[in-house]
Amino acid sequence: MRSASVHYKWIAFSTLVRKEVRRFLRIWIQTLVPPVITISLYFVIFGNLIGRRIGEMSGYAYMDFIVPGLVLMAVINNAYANVVSSFFSQKYQRSIEELLVSPVPNYVILAGFVVGGAARGIMIGVVASVVAMFFSGFHMHNIFITLSVLILSSVVFALGGLINAIYANKFDDINVIPTFVLTPLIYLGGVFYSIELLPDFWQGVSHINPIFYMVDAFRYGILGISDINISYAIMMLLVFVVILYSYAIILLYRGTGLRN
């Protein structure tokens, strides 16, 4: 009986994941191509044109220094965008109610959407890394840390996208967080600079930015340099996952924004 229940939950989970993956692959021109174009422009403008004037950053050519941050920026944006748009679309069309009244547990529904969003983020990360090879001497210092940060960052922002979608009441609401919260956090998260260049006060501010830990740990995985202890950065990512997962599952159980 228990094995049948587990098998049923696995079928529900895998179906949700396949649906999410097929959704963004079906419109690959809108989901996969724009990030490649955007990151290429960043490499050309910030890496080649501005980077030549800056010179080195933390002992590396500026182009090499910004590669990890730019790759992770693409991962974050796409993991977030996939879940917030997909979940809110189903909520807006009221098809999400079919899932909520089904015997599928809420944690399975949550996992399906999050893994689907993380899959898009990771796929974009791989594509962006391939693009980076044409602009930089891309190499891998520690593949375990690189993959761990890639997966954890995707999961964190997939969860964030789902929470945004739960609270959103109209399509405009799903753009508020990316515009006024996500973008500033990314640009202030050490993507284009080392926080050692900042005054003490702003270094302290950077340490409450979750994206800083992601970028710094990911940069260590690729280049082997870091502004903070990597174990601490990984621990912080795990804390973010636990907090956002707990909050998201509570919202689903309460039916917040879903049972109107």
PDB file of C-alpha atoms in Angstrom, residues 16 45 48 54 58 71 116 129 156-157 205 243 245 258-259:
ATOM      1  CA  LEU A  16       4.505  18.224 -13.365  1.00  0.00           C
ATOM      2  CA  ILE A  45      30.269  45.669 -23.337  1.00  0.00           C
ATOM      3  CA  ASN A  48      35.793  43.645 -23.683  1.00  0.00           C
ATOM      4  CA  ILE A  54      39.670  48.291 -15.643  1.00  0.00           C
ATOM      5  CA  SER A  58      41.309  40.118  -7.616  1.00  0.00           C
ATOM      6  CA  VAL A  71      26.246  33.119 -15.661  1.00  0.00           C
ATOM      7  CA  GLY A 116      10.764  22.581 -13.437  1.00  0.00           C
ATOM      8  CA  SER A 129      28.834  28.803 -19.710  1.00  0.00           C
ATOM      9  CA  VAL A 156      16.027  29.408  -4.096  1.00  0.00           C
ATOM     10  CA  PHE A 157      14.704  31.629  -6.864  1.00  0.00           C
ATOM     11  CA  VAL A 205      25.108  45.753   3.682  1.00  0.00           C
ATOM     12  CA  ILE A 243      13.026  29.286   4.830  1.00  0.00           C
ATOM     13  CA  TYR A 245      10.311  26.200   1.134  1.00  0.00           C
ATOM     14  CA  LEU A 258      -5.641  30.591  -4.334  1.00  0.00           C
ATOM     15  CA  ARG A 259      -9.034  30.099  -2.719  1.00  0.00           C
TER      16      ARG A 259
END
